[in-house]
Tab-separated table of C-alpha atoms in Angstrom:
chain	number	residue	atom	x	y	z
D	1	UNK	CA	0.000	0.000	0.000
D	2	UNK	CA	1.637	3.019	-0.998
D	3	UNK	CA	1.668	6.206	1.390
D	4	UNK	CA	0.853	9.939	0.041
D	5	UNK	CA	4.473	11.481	-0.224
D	6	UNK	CA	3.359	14.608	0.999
D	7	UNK	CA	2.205	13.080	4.171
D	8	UNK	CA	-0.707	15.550	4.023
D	9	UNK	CA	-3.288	13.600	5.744
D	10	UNK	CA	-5.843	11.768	4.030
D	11	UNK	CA	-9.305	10.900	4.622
D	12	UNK	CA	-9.241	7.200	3.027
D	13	UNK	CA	-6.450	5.246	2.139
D	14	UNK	CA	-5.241	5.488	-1.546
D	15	UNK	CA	-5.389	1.426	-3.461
D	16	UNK	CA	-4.170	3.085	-6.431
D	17	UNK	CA	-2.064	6.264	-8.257
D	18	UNK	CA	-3.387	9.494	-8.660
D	19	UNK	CA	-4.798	12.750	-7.120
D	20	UNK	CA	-8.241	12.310	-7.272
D	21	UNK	CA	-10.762	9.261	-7.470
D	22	UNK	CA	-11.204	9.860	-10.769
D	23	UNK	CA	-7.836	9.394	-11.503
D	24	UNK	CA	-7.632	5.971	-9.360
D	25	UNK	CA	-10.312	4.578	-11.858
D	26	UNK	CA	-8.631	5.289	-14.931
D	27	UNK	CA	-5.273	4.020	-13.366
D	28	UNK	CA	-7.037	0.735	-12.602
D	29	UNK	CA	-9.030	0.570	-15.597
D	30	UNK	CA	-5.599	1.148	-17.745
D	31	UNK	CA	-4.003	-1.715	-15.764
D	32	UNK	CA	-6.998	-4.605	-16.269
D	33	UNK	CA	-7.503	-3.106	-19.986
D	34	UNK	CA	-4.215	-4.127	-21.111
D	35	UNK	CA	-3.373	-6.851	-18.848
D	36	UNK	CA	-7.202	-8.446	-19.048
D	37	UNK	CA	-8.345	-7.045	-22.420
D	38	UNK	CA	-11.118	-4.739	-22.396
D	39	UNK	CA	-13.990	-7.221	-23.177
D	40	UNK	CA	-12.672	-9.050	-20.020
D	41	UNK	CA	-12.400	-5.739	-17.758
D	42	UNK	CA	-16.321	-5.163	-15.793
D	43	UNK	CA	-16.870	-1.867	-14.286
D	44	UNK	CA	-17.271	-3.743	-10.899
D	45	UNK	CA	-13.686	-5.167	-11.602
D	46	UNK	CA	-12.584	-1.563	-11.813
D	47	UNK	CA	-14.361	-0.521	-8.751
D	48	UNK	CA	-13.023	-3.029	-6.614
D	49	UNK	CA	-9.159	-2.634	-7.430
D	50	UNK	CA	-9.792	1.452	-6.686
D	51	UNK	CA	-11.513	0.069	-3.482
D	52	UNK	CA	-14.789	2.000	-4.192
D	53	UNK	CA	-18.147	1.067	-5.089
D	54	UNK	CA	-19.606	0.717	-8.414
D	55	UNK	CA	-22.288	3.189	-7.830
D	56	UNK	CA	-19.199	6.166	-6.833
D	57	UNK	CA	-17.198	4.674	-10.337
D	58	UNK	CA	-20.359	6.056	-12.473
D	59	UNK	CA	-20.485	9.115	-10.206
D	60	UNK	CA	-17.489	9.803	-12.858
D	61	UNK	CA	-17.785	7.994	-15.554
D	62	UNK	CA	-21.076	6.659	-16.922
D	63	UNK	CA	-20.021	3.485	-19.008
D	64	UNK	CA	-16.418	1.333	-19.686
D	65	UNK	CA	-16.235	2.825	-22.863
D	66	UNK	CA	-16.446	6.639	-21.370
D	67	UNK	CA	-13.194	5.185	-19.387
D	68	UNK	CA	-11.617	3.731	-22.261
D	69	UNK	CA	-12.454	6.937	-24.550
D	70	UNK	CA	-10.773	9.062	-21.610
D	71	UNK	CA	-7.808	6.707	-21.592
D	72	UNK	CA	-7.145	6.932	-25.458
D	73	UNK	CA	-7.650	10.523	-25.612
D	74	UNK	CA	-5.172	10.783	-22.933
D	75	UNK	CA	-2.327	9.356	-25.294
D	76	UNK	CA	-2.872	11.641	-28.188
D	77	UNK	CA	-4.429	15.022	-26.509
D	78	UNK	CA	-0.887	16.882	-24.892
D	79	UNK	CA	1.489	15.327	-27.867
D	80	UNK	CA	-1.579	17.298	-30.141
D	81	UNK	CA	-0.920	19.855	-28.142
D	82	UNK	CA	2.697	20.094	-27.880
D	83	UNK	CA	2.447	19.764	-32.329
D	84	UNK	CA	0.500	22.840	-32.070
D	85	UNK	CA	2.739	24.777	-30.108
D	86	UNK	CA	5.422	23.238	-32.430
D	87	UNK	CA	4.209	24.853	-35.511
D	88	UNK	CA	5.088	28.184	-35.101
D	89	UNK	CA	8.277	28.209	-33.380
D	90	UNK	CA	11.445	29.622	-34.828
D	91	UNK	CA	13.836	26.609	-34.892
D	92	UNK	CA	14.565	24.440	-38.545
D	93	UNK	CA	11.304	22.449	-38.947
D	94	UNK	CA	13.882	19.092	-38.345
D	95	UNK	CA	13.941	20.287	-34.706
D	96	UNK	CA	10.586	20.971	-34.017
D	97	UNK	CA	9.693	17.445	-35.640
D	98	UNK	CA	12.451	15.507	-33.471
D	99	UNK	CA	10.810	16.933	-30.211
D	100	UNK	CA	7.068	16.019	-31.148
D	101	UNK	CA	8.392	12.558	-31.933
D	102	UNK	CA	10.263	12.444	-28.707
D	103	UNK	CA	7.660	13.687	-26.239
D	104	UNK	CA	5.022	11.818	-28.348
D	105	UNK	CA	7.353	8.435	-27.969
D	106	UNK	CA	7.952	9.535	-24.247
D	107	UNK	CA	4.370	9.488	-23.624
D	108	UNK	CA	3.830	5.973	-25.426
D	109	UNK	CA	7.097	4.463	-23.540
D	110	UNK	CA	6.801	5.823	-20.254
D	111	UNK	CA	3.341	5.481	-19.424
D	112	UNK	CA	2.664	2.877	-16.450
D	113	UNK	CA	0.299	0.839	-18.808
D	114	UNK	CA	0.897	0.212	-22.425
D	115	UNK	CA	-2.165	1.739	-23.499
D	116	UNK	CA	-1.260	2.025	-27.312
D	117	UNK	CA	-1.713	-1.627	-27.673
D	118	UNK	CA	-6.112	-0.699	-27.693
D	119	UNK	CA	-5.983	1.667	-30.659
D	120	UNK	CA	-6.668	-1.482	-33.141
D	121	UNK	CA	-9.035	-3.054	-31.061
D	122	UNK	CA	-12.209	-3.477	-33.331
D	123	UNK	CA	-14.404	-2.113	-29.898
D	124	UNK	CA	-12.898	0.851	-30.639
D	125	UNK	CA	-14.122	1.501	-33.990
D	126	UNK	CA	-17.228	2.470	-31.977
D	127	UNK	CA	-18.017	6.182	-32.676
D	128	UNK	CA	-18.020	6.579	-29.332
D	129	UNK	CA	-14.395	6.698	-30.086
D	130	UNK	CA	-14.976	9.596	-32.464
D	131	UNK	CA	-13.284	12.335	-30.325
D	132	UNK	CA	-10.068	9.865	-29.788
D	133	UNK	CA	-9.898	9.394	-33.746
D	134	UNK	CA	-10.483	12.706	-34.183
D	135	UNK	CA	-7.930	13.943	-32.097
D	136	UNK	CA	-5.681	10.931	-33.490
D	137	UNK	CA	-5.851	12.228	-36.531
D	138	UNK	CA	-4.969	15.329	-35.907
D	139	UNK	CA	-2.228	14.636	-34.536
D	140	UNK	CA	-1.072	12.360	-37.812
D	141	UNK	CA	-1.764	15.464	-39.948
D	142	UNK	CA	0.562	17.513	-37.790
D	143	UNK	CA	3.066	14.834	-38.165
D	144	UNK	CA	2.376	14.879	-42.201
D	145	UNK	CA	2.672	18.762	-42.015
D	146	UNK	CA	6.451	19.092	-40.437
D	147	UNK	CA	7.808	16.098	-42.275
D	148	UNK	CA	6.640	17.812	-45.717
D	149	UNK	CA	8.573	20.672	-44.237
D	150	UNK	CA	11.570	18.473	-43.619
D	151	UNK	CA	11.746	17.248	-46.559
D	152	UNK	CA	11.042	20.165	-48.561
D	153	UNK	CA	14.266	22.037	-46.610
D	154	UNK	CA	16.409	18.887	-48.457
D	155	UNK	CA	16.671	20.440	-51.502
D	156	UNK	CA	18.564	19.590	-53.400
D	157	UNK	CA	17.870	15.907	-52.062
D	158	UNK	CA	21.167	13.658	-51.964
D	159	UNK	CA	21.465	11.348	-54.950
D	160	UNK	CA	19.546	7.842	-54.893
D	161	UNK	CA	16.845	9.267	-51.748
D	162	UNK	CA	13.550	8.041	-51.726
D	163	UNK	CA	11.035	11.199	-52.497
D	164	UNK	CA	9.216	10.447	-49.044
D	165	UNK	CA	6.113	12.016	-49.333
D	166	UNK	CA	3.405	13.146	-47.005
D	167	UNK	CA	0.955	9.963	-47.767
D	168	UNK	CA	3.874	7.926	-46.607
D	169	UNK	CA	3.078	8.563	-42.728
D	170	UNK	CA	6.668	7.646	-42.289
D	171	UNK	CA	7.289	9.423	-38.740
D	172	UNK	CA	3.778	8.859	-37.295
D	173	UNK	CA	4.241	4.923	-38.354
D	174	UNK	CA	7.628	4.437	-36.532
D	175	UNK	CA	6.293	6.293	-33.457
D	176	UNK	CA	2.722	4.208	-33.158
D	177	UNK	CA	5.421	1.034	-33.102
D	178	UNK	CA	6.355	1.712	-29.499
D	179	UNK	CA	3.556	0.313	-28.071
D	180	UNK	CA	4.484	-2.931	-30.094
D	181	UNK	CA	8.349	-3.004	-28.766
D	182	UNK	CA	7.057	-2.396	-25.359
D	183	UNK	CA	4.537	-5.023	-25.572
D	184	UNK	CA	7.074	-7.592	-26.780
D	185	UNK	CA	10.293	-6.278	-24.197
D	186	UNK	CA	12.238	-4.860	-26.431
D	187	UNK	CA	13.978	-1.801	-27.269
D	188	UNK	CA	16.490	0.789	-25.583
D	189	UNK	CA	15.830	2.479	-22.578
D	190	UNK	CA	16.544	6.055	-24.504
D	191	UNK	CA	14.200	4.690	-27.038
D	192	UNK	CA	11.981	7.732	-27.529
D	193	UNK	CA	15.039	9.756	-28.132
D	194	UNK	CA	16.487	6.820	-30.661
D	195	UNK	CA	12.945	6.752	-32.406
D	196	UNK	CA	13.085	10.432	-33.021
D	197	UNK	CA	16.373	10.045	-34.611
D	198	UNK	CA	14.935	7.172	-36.695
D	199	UNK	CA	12.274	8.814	-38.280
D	200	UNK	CA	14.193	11.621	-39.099
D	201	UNK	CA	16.631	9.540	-40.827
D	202	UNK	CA	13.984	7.815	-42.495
D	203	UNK	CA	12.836	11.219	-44.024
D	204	UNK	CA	16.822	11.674	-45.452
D	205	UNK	CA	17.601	14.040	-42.650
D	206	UNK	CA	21.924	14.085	-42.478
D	207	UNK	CA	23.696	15.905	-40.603
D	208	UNK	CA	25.069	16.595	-36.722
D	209	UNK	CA	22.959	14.128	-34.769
D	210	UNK	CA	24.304	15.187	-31.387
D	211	UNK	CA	23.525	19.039	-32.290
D	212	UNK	CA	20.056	17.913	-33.629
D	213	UNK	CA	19.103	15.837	-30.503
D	214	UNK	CA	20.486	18.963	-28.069
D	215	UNK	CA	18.386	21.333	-30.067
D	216	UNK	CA	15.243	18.990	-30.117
D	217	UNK	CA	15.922	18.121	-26.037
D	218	UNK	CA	16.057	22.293	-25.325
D	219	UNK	CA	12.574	22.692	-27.598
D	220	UNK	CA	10.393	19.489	-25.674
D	221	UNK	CA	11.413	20.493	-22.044
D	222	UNK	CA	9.984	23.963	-22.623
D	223	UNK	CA	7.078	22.185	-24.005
D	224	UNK	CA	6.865	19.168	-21.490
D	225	UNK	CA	6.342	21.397	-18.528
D	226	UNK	CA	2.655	22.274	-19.347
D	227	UNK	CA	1.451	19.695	-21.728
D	228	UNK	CA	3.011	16.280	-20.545
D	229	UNK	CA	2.116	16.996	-16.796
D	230	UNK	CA	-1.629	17.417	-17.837
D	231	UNK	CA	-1.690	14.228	-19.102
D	232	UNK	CA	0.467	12.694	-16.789
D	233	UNK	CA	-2.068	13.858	-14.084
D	234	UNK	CA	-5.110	11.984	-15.681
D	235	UNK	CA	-3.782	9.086	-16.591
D	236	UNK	CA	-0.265	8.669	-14.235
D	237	UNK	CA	1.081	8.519	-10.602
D	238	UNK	CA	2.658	12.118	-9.327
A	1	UNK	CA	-24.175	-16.828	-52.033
A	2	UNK	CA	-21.154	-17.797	-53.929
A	3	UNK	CA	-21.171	-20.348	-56.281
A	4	UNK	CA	-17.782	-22.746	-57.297
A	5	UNK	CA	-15.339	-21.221	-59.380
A	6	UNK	CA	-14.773	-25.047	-60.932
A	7	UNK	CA	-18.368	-25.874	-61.473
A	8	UNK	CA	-17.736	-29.095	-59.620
A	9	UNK	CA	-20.876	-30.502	-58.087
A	10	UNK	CA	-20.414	-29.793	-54.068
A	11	UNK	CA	-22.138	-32.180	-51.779
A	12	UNK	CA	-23.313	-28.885	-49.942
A	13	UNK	CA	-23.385	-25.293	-50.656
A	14	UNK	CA	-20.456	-23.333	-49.039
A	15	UNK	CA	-20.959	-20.290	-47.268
A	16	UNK	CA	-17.847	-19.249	-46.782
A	17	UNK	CA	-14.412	-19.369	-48.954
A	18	UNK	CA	-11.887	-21.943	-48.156
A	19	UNK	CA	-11.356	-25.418	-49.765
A	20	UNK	CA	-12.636	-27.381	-47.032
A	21	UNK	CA	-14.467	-26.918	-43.323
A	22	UNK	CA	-11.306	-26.199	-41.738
A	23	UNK	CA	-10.659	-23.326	-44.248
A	24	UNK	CA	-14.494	-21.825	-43.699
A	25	UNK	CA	-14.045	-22.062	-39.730
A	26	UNK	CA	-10.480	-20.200	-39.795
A	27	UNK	CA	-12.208	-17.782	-42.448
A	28	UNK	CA	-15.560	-17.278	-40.210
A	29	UNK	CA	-13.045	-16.846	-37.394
A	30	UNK	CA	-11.225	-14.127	-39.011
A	31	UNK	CA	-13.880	-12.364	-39.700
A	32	UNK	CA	-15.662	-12.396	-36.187
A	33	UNK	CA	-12.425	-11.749	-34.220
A	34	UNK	CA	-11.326	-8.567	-36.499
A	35	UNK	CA	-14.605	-7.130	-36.537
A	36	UNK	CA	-16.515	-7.605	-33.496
A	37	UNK	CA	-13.319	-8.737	-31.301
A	38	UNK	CA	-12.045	-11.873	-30.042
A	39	UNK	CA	-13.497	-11.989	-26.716
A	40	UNK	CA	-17.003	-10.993	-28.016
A	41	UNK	CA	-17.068	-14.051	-30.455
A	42	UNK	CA	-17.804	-17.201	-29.324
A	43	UNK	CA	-17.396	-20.986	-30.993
A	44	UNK	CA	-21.189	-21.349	-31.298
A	45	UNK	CA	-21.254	-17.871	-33.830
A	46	UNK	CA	-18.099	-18.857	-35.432
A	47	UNK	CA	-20.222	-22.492	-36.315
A	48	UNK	CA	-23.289	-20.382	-37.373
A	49	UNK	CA	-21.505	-18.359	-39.791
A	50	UNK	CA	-20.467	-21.419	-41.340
A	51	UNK	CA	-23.058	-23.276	-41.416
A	52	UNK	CA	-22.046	-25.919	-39.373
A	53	UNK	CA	-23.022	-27.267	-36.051
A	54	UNK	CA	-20.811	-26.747	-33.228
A	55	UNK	CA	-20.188	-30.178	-32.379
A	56	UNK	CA	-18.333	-30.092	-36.472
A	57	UNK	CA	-16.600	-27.149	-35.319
A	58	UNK	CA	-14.871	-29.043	-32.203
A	59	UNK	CA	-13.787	-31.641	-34.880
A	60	UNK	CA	-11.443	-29.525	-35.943
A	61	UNK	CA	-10.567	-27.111	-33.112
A	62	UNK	CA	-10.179	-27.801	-29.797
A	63	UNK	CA	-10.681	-24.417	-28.453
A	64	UNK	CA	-11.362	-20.657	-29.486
A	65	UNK	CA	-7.900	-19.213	-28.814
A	66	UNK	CA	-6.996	-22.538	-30.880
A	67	UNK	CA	-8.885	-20.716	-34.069
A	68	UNK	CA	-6.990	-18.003	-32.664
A	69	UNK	CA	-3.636	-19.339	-32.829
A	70	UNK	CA	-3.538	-21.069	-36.328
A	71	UNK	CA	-4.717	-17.958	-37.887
A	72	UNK	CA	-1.872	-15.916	-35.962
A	73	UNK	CA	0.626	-18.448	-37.429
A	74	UNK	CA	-0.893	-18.076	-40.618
A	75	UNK	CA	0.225	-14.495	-40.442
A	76	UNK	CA	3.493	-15.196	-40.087
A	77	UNK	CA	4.679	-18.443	-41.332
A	78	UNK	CA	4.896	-17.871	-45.108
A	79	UNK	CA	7.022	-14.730	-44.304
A	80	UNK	CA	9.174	-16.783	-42.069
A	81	UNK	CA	9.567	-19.907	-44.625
A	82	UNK	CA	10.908	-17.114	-47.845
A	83	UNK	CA	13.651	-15.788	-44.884
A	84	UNK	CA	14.949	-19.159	-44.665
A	85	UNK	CA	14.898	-19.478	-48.510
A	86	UNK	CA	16.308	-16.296	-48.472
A	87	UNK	CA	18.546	-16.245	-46.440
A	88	UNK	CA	21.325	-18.571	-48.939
A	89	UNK	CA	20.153	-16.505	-52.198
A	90	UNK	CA	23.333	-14.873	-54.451
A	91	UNK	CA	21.786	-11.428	-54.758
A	92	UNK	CA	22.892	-8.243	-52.816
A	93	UNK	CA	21.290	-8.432	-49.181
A	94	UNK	CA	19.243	-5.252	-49.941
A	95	UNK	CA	17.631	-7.262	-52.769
A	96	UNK	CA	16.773	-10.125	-50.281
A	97	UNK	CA	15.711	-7.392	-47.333
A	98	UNK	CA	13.240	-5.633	-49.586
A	99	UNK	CA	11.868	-9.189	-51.014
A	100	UNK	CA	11.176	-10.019	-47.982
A	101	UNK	CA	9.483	-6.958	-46.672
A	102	UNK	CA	7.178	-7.070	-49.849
A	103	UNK	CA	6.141	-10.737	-49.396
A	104	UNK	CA	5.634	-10.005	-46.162
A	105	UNK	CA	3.787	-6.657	-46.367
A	106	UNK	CA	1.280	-8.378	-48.891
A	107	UNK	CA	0.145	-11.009	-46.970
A	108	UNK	CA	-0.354	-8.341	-44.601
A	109	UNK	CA	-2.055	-5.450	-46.257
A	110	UNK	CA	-4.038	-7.998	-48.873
A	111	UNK	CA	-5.162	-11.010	-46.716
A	112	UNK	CA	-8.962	-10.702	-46.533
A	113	UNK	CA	-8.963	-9.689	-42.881
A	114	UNK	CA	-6.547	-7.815	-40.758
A	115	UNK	CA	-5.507	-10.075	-38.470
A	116	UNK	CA	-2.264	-8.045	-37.520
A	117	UNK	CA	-4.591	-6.259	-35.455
A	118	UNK	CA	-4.705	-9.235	-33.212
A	119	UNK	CA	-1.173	-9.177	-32.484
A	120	UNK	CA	-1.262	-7.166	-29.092
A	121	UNK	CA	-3.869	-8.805	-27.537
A	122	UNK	CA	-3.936	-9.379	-23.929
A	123	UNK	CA	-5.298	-12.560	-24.281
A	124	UNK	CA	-2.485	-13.327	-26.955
A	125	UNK	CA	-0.060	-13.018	-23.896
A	126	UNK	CA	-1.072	-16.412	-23.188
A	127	UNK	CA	1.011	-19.657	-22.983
A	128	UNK	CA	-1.035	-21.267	-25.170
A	129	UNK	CA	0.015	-18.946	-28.067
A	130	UNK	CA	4.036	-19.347	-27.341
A	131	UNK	CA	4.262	-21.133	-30.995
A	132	UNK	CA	3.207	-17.802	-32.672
A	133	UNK	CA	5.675	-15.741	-30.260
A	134	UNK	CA	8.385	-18.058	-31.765
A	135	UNK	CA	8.074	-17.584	-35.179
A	136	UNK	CA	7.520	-14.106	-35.085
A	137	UNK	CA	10.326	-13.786	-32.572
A	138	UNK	CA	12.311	-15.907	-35.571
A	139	UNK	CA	11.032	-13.368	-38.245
A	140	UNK	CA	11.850	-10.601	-36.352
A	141	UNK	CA	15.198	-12.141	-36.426
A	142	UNK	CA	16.050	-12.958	-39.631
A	143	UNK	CA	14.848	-9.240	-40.502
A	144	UNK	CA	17.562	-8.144	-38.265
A	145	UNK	CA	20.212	-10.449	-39.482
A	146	UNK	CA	19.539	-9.670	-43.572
A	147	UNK	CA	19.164	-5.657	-42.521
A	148	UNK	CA	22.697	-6.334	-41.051
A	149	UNK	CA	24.547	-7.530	-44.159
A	150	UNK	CA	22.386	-4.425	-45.880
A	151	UNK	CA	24.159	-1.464	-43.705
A	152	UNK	CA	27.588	-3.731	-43.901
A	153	UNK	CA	27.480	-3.117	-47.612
A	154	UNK	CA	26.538	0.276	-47.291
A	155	UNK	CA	30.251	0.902	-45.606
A	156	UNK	CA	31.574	3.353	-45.811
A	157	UNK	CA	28.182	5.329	-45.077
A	158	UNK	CA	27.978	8.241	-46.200
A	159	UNK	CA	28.407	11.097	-43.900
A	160	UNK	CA	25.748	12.304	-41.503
A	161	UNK	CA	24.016	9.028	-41.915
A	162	UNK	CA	22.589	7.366	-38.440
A	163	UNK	CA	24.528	4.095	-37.647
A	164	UNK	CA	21.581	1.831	-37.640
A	165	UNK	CA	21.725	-0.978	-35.163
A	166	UNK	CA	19.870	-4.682	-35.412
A	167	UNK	CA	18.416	-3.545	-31.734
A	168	UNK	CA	16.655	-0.807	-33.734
A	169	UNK	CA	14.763	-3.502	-35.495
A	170	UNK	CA	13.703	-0.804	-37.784
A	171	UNK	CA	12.222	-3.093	-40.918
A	172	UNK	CA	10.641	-5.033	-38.580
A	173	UNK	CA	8.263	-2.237	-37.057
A	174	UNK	CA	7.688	-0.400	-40.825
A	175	UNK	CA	6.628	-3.824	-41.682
A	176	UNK	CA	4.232	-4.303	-38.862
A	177	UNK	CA	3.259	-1.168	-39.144
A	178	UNK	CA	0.412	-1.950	-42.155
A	179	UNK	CA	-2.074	-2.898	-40.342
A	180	UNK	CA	-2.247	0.103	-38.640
A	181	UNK	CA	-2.557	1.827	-42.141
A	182	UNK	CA	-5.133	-0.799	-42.753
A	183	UNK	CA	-7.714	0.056	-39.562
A	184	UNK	CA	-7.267	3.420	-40.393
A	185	UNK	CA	-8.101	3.012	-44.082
A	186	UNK	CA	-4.894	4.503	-45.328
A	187	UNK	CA	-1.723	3.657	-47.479
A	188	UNK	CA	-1.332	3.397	-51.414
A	189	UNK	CA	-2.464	0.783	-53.363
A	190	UNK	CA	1.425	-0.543	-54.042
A	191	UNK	CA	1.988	-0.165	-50.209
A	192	UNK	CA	3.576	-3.530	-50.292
A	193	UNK	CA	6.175	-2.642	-52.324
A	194	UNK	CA	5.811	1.530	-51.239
A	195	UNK	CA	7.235	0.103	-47.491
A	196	UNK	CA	10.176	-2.085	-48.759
A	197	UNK	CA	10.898	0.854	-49.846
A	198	UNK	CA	10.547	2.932	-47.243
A	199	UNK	CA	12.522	0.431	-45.285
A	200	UNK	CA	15.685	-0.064	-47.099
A	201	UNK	CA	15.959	3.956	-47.097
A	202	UNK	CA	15.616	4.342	-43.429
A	203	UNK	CA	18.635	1.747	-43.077
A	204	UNK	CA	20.508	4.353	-45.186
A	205	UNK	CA	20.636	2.505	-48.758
A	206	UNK	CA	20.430	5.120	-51.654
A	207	UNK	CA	20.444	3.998	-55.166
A	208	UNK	CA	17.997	2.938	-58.015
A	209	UNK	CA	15.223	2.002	-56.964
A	210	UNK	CA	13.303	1.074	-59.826
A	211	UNK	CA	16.420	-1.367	-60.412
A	212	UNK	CA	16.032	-2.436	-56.702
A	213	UNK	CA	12.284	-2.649	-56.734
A	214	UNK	CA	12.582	-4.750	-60.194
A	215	UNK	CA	15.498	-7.227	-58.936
A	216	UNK	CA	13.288	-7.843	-55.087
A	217	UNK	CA	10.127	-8.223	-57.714
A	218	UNK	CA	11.934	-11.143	-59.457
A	219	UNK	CA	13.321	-12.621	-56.700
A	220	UNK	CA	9.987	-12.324	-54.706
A	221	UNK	CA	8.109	-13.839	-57.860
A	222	UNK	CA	9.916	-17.199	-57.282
A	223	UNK	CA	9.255	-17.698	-53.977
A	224	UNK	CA	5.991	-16.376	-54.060
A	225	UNK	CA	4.232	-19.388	-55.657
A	226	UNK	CA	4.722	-21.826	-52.726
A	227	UNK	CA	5.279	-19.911	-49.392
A	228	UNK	CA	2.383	-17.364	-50.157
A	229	UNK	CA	0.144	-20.051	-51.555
A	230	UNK	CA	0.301	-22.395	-48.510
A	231	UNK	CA	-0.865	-19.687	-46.022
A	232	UNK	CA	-3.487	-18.375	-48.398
A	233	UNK	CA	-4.770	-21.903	-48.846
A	234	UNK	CA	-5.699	-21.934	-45.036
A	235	UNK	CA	-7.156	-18.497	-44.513
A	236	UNK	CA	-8.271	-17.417	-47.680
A	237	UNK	CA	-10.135	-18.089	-50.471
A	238	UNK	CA	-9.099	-20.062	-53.512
């Protein structure tokens, strides 16, 4: 049983992560989702391992698939963000694409429960899902956006490169694999870092890889502050 | 209703495709599980959308996560069988590497359902599925060995270029990548071919590529006929 680290008193004892009871739900929902499957998961199951009853679970959340829909939405929403705060900065559009894939990878690699393994999930195609896919998609067309930008600052492109194009998805693809490394074990620890590189690569990038990854680090931990925490407090432990 | 290609007489009508029962099950299977989910289909609706009673069904699979597991296999088996033939093959590794993405990437992106989906499963976690985990543990392998040989021959690479480990198992995840594009109703037509491709430049290999594309084609042509036929022949139709 964990203790608040605070040591600010509390009027119940905590079963699970998170500042609120809300939060405690979808930290326990995240954990029998992807260890149980969601088909598997009941919304008394989810009640019990917060330690509440089922009738204070839909005092926040109505159904399982208002959980789930808060869960995926959680993945997507402050990388979305961050892209948007990306677009307009001042730095070569390489940079600015290197931090969205790291923070974005961060998010999918860090997380306590590997929630990227549910985007497939036919359950999902639900439009009840229609806000997640939404905001998924968003967040593919911001990817789309800065590689075309990468790409385009090439020019001239080196002899015998692939004309990667935006269709291609290349960047978004090799980030959405993380949750398929971490489901299977593998990969390096600094792997949202070594994805970003990747996927530049991919596009043709060349160049100082040290300088690009400095550059990209100093852009997402001005952005992480706000955007990361948010999600980090709906979804994650303090 | 379909009718028999070969106008032979049938002793009943089929309802689904697939040379015998065992093909219709796995077919009915696929369907179900990548469309309404695997834990929301049951053996008694897999029998009904064949057309066959239950009891049949049992004849030929034990369980449900047995359905599950030979179409998994079927996934990945061809793929695995044209590495091995691969593997011994005279022509330049980057030849091999991109035949194998593309045979692999078809099954993928043209088999009638998308069972790559299924991959992640929690329930696919489960002992019972360990003979899947091998072989795609083995393909995942002999991607990383051939991508190997492919930045070897690249040496000396050219400058700026990202060393690109086997850890990175970068074919690997483009390749597994398709059937996200696939649930999300996105890619080219030639996307086969479009993410060998796509592949072989994110190791770092620059040349021709309609020379490249046309030497993997021929190569991919003669192993094609048996590998790809055996899988389709037990989850797809004729």
């Amino acid at each position: 049983m964990r203790t608040t680290a605070t040591g600010r008193p509390r009027l119940e004892e905590r079963k699970r992560p998170g500042n609120t009871a809300r939060d405690e739900v979808l930290d326990a929902a995240a954990e029998l989702f992807t260890t149980m499957g969601v088909a598997a998961t009941s919304t008394r199951q989810i009640a019990e391992a917060v330690g509440i009853r089922q009738a204070s679970l839909y005092h926040h959340f109505r159904t399982k698939n208002d959980i789930l829909a808060a869960l995926l939405s959680g993945t997507v929403v402050s990388s979305l963000s961050a892209a948007h705060q990306l677009r307009d900065r001042p730095e070569p559009a390489v940079v600015l694409l290197h931090a969205l894939c790291y923070l974005d990878c961060r998010l999918l690699w860090d997380s306590p429960w590997n929630l990227g393994i549910l985007y497939l999930l036919p359950e999902v195609r639900d439009p009840q899902f229609d806000e997640f896919h939404r905001q998924r998609t968003e967040l593919r067309a911001a990817y789309r956006e800065l590689a075309e930008r990468v790409v385009a600052d090439l020019s001239p492109p080196a002899p015998g490169c692939l004309d990667v194009t935006p269709d291609d998805d290349a960047v978004f693809r090799m980030v959405e694999t993380l949750p398929n490394l971490r489901a299977d074990g593998l990969g390096a620890p600094d792997q949202p870092a070594r994805t970003a590189d990747l996927a530049v690569h991919l596009l043709g990038w060349r160049g100082d890889w040290a300088a690009l990854r400095a550059a990209s680090r100093a852009v997402a931990a001005e952005l992480a502050q706000r955007p990361v925490d948010e999600v980090t407090s709906s979804t994650v432990a303090p």
